[in-house]
Short mmCIF file of C-alpha atoms in Angstrom, two decimals:
data_model
loop_
_atom_site.label_atom_id
_atom_site.label_comp_id
_atom_site.label_asym_id
_atom_site.label_seq_id
_atom_site.Cartn_x
_atom_site.Cartn_y
_atom_site.Cartn_z
CA TYR F 1 95.97 111.46 88.82
CA GLY F 2 94.85 108.07 87.51
CA GLU F 3 96.29 108.76 84.05
CA ALA F 4 99.53 110.14 85.51
CA GLU F 5 100.22 107.14 87.79
CA PRO F 6 101.44 104.70 85.08
CA LEU F 7 103.61 107.45 83.57
CA PHE F 8 105.31 108.14 86.92
CA LYS F 9 105.77 104.42 87.48
CA GLU F 10 107.25 103.95 84.01
CA ALA F 11 109.67 106.87 84.52
CA LEU F 12 110.80 105.33 87.82
CA GLN F 13 111.34 101.89 86.29
CA LEU F 14 113.30 103.40 83.41
CA ARG F 15 115.65 105.28 85.74
CA GLU F 16 116.12 102.17 87.89
CA LYS F 17 117.20 100.31 84.77
CA VAL F 18 119.46 103.03 83.33
CA VAL F 19 121.25 104.50 86.37
CA GLY F 20 120.41 102.08 89.21
CA LYS F 21 117.91 101.92 92.06
CA SER F 22 119.95 104.03 94.50
CA HIS F 23 121.10 106.78 92.13
CA PRO F 24 120.03 110.29 93.26
CA ASP F 25 118.02 110.79 90.05
CA THR F 26 116.14 107.53 90.65
CA LEU F 27 115.48 108.50 94.25
CA SER F 28 114.00 111.79 93.02
CA SER F 29 111.69 109.85 90.68
CA LEU F 30 110.69 107.54 93.54
CA SER F 31 109.91 110.58 95.71
CA ASN F 32 107.71 112.02 92.95
CA TYR F 33 105.88 108.72 92.58
CA ILE F 34 105.23 108.51 96.35
CA PHE F 35 104.00 112.09 96.27
CA LEU F 36 101.50 111.16 93.54
CA LEU F 37 100.29 108.09 95.46
CA ILE F 38 99.57 110.23 98.53
CA SER F 39 97.66 112.67 96.32
CA MET F 40 95.65 109.69 95.05
CA GLU F 41 94.80 108.73 98.66
CA ASN F 42 96.80 105.50 98.45
CA PRO F 43 98.62 105.57 101.81
CA LYS F 44 99.29 101.83 101.97
CA THR F 45 101.44 101.76 98.82
CA ALA F 46 102.96 105.17 99.58
CA PHE F 47 104.08 104.00 103.03
CA ARG F 48 105.60 100.82 101.62
CA LEU F 49 107.57 102.85 99.07
CA LEU F 50 108.64 105.38 101.71
CA LYS F 51 110.33 102.56 103.62
CA LYS F 52 111.86 101.28 100.40
CA MET F 53 113.20 104.77 99.65
CA GLU F 54 114.88 104.97 103.05
CA ASP F 55 116.49 101.56 102.50
CA ARG F 56 117.90 102.81 99.21
CA LEU F 57 119.12 106.03 100.81
CA PHE F 58 120.98 104.03 103.44
CA SER F 59 122.45 101.67 100.86
CA ARG F 60 123.92 104.71 99.11
CA SER F 61 124.72 106.77 102.22
CA PHE F 62 128.13 105.30 103.00
CA GLN F 63 129.31 105.78 99.44
CA GLU F 64 128.08 109.38 99.23
CA LEU F 65 129.07 110.49 102.73
CA TYR F 66 132.53 108.94 102.74
CA LYS F 67 133.63 108.03 99.25
CA THR F 68 132.36 110.45 96.64
CA SER F 69 134.66 113.30 95.72
CA GLU F 70 132.16 114.98 93.39
CA ASP F 71 130.51 117.77 95.35
CA ARG F 72 127.52 118.06 92.98
CA ILE F 73 126.52 114.42 93.52
CA ARG F 74 126.98 114.75 97.26
CA ARG F 75 124.76 117.85 97.39
CA LEU F 76 122.10 116.12 95.29
CA PHE F 77 122.14 113.10 97.58
CA LEU F 78 121.83 115.26 100.69
CA LYS F 79 118.83 116.94 99.04
CA ASN F 80 117.32 113.47 98.51
CA ILE F 81 117.64 112.85 102.26
CA SER F 82 116.07 116.19 103.14
CA ASP F 83 113.21 115.71 100.64
CA PHE F 84 112.58 112.21 101.98
CA GLN F 85 112.25 113.44 105.55
CA ASP F 86 109.93 116.29 104.51
CA LEU F 87 107.80 113.80 102.61
CA CYS F 88 107.79 111.33 105.49
CA PHE F 89 106.76 113.86 108.14
CA SER F 90 104.12 115.42 105.87
CA PHE F 91 102.74 111.93 105.20
CA VAL F 92 102.44 111.23 108.94
CA LYS F 93 100.61 114.51 109.50
CA LYS F 94 98.08 113.46 106.84
CA TYR F 95 97.86 109.83 108.03
CA PRO F 96 98.66 109.81 111.79
CA GLU F 97 98.33 106.08 112.41
CA LYS F 98 100.42 104.45 115.16
CA GLU F 99 102.56 102.53 112.68
CA HIS F 100 103.28 105.70 110.72
CA ILE F 101 104.04 107.71 113.88
CA ARG F 102 106.57 105.15 115.10
CA TYR F 103 108.21 105.07 111.68
CA ALA F 104 108.50 108.86 111.57
CA ALA F 105 110.20 108.83 114.97
CA ASP F 106 112.56 106.11 113.70
CA VAL F 107 113.40 108.24 110.65
CA ALA F 108 114.12 111.34 112.74
CA LEU F 109 116.33 109.31 115.09
CA ARG F 110 118.24 107.40 112.40
CA TRP F 111 119.13 110.38 110.22
CA LYS F 112 120.13 112.49 113.20
CA GLN F 113 122.51 109.67 114.08
CA VAL F 114 123.87 109.55 110.52
CA TYR F 115 124.87 113.22 110.60
CA ALA F 116 126.28 112.90 114.12
CA GLU F 117 128.19 109.76 113.17
CA GLU F 118 129.71 111.36 110.08
CA TYR F 119 130.82 114.46 111.97
CA ALA F 120 132.16 112.54 114.97
CA PHE F 121 134.13 110.08 112.86
CA GLN F 122 135.69 112.72 110.62
CA HIS F 123 136.49 114.96 113.61
CA LYS F 124 138.16 112.09 115.46
CA PHE F 125 140.00 110.94 112.35
CA LEU F 126 141.22 114.45 111.57
CA PHE F 127 142.43 115.39 115.04
CA ILE F 128 143.79 112.10 116.35
CA SER F 129 145.58 110.65 113.32
CA ASP F 130 149.40 110.79 113.34
CA ASP F 131 149.61 110.36 109.58
CA PRO F 132 151.72 113.24 108.14
CA ALA F 133 149.26 113.80 105.27
CA ILE F 134 146.34 114.05 107.70
CA LYS F 135 148.30 116.42 109.94
CA LYS F 136 148.93 118.67 106.94
CA LEU F 137 145.26 118.48 105.95
CA ARG F 138 144.30 119.39 109.52
CA GLU F 139 146.49 122.50 109.44
CA ASP F 140 145.27 123.46 105.97
CA MET F 141 141.61 123.20 107.04
CA LYS F 142 142.28 125.14 110.24
CA LYS F 143 143.90 127.92 108.23
CA LEU F 144 141.12 127.97 105.62
CA ARG F 145 138.39 128.13 108.26
CA SER F 146 140.17 131.00 109.98
CA GLN F 147 140.50 132.87 106.67
CA PHE F 148 136.86 132.21 105.79
CA SER F 149 135.66 133.46 109.18
CA PHE F 150 137.77 136.61 108.85
CA ALA F 151 136.51 137.30 105.32
CA LEU F 152 132.89 136.69 106.37
CA TYR F 153 132.99 139.44 108.99
CA HIS F 154 134.92 142.01 106.93
CA LYS F 155 133.04 143.44 103.96
CA ASP F 156 136.21 144.38 102.11
CA GLN F 157 137.19 140.67 102.12
CA HIS F 158 133.86 139.29 100.85
CA LYS F 159 135.22 138.83 97.33
CA LYS F 160 137.51 136.11 98.70
CA LEU F 161 134.64 134.02 100.08
CA PRO F 162 133.85 131.96 96.91
CA ASP F 163 137.48 130.86 96.50
CA LEU F 164 137.81 130.06 100.20
CA MET F 165 134.59 128.05 100.16
CA GLN F 166 135.79 126.11 97.12
CA ALA F 167 139.10 125.38 98.86
CA LEU F 168 137.28 124.21 102.00
CA ASN F 169 134.99 121.94 99.99
CA LYS F 170 138.01 120.45 98.26
CA ALA F 171 139.77 119.84 101.58
CA GLU F 172 136.64 118.21 103.06
CA ALA F 173 136.33 115.99 99.98
CA GLN F 174 139.95 114.92 100.48
CA LEU F 175 139.18 114.14 104.13
CA ARG F 176 136.24 111.93 103.14
CA LYS F 177 138.32 110.20 100.49
CA THR F 178 141.14 109.48 102.96
CA ALA F 179 138.76 108.40 105.72
CA ARG F 180 136.97 105.80 103.59
CA SER F 181 139.67 103.15 104.16
CA PHE F 182 139.14 103.45 107.92
CA LYS F 183 135.36 103.00 107.96
CA SER F 184 133.39 100.14 106.44
CA GLU F 185 129.76 100.96 107.22
CA LEU F 186 127.30 103.34 108.86
CA GLN F 187 126.42 102.22 112.37
CA ALA F 188 123.23 104.30 112.44
CA ALA F 189 121.46 102.15 109.83
CA GLY F 190 120.05 99.77 112.45
CA LYS F 191 118.93 102.39 114.96
CA ASN F 192 115.26 102.63 115.94
CA THR F 193 113.03 103.83 118.75
CA ASP F 194 112.88 100.37 120.38
CA MET F 195 116.62 100.54 121.05
CA VAL F 196 116.28 103.99 122.62
CA LEU F 197 113.23 103.02 124.68
CA GLY F 198 115.16 100.08 126.09
CA LYS F 199 117.85 102.41 127.44
CA LEU F 200 115.64 105.12 128.93
CA PRO F 201 115.70 105.30 132.76
CA GLU F 202 112.53 104.27 134.57
CA ASN F 203 109.77 106.93 134.64
CA SER F 204 111.57 109.12 132.12
CA ALA F 205 110.97 110.43 128.63
CA LEU F 206 112.93 111.70 125.65
CA ILE F 207 111.75 114.52 123.43
CA GLU F 208 113.48 115.71 120.24
CA PHE F 209 112.63 118.39 117.70
CA LYS F 210 113.11 118.38 113.94
CA ARG F 211 112.68 121.18 111.40
CA PHE F 212 110.92 120.21 108.17
CA TYR F 213 108.95 121.61 105.23
CA LEU F 214 105.28 120.65 105.37
CA LYS F 215 104.20 119.64 101.85
CA ASP F 216 100.93 120.30 100.06
CA PHE F 217 100.28 117.07 98.18
CA LYS F 218 97.94 118.76 95.69
CA THR F 219 100.32 121.49 94.55
CA GLY F 220 103.64 119.81 95.31
CA LYS F 221 104.86 122.91 97.11
CA ALA F 222 105.93 123.57 100.68
CA ILE F 223 103.18 125.13 102.79
CA SER F 224 105.43 126.22 105.63
CA GLN F 225 108.60 125.37 107.51
CA ASN F 226 107.44 123.67 110.70
CA TRP F 227 108.78 122.02 113.82
CA ALA F 228 108.04 118.35 114.42
CA ALA F 229 108.49 116.77 117.83
CA TYR F 230 108.77 113.13 118.78
CA LEU F 231 108.31 111.94 122.34
CA LEU F 232 109.39 108.57 123.72
CA LEU F 233 108.04 107.33 127.08
CA SER F 234 109.92 104.72 129.12
CA ASP F 235 106.70 103.32 130.64
CA ILE F 236 106.19 99.94 128.98
CA ASN F 237 102.62 99.82 130.35
CA ALA F 238 101.61 103.07 128.67
CA GLU F 239 98.92 102.79 126.03
CA GLN F 240 101.30 104.50 123.62
CA GLN F 241 105.06 104.98 124.04
CA VAL F 242 105.91 106.87 120.85
CA PHE F 243 104.37 110.18 119.81
CA PHE F 244 105.09 112.31 116.76
CA GLU F 245 103.47 115.70 116.30
CA ASP F 246 103.68 118.66 113.95
CA ILE F 247 103.82 121.60 116.38
CA GLY F 248 103.73 124.25 113.66
CA SER F 249 106.04 127.05 112.69
#
């Protein structure tokens, strides 16, 4: 591991210089470097870089979720987000310190909000807009979804599924492209557990569940697909208000 560390670091620095710090390829290199640091039992540096990786993901999120029209790049970026969360939750299972637990809960909360925000904004934009082009897009997507659903449940229509999926992806890309002029930033970027705790009713709690792949830091492979749970307690006098636990598969 000691001999590999400078090579991983050099590869990361090279990608940062060539394609930029927030490019999906650079984020993949950063993830690999964090993975190596955890294997080397260097949690302090790994945790610092985990937070840096999330900052970079958020800096790129608005562009990828709303502006990019290239489906391959969008899929790669979404994989970066998924890999980051798997890495983060696996890290917390290995190093369950209070600071790490709170951060893991923040991560689960923030990225849930990102997906919800994207869906809610696009749904509202699509179904409320009076723009003729958006109305046409709405009808086109409605028709395509109906055709896709029909083909999915009728074996003799399965050959149409790839073309219908491609058409749907193209329509969704057009929706994101059109929506970009109506949205300037992601509101979820500043969300954290402190904000949620402050709004919980007295003597109450919030529990959420998140599916993730538990990673083996020695082999680099997923051990199992598990459920993680985070629990927030409203009691400000409690010894601990935030809990994060891997509850298994």
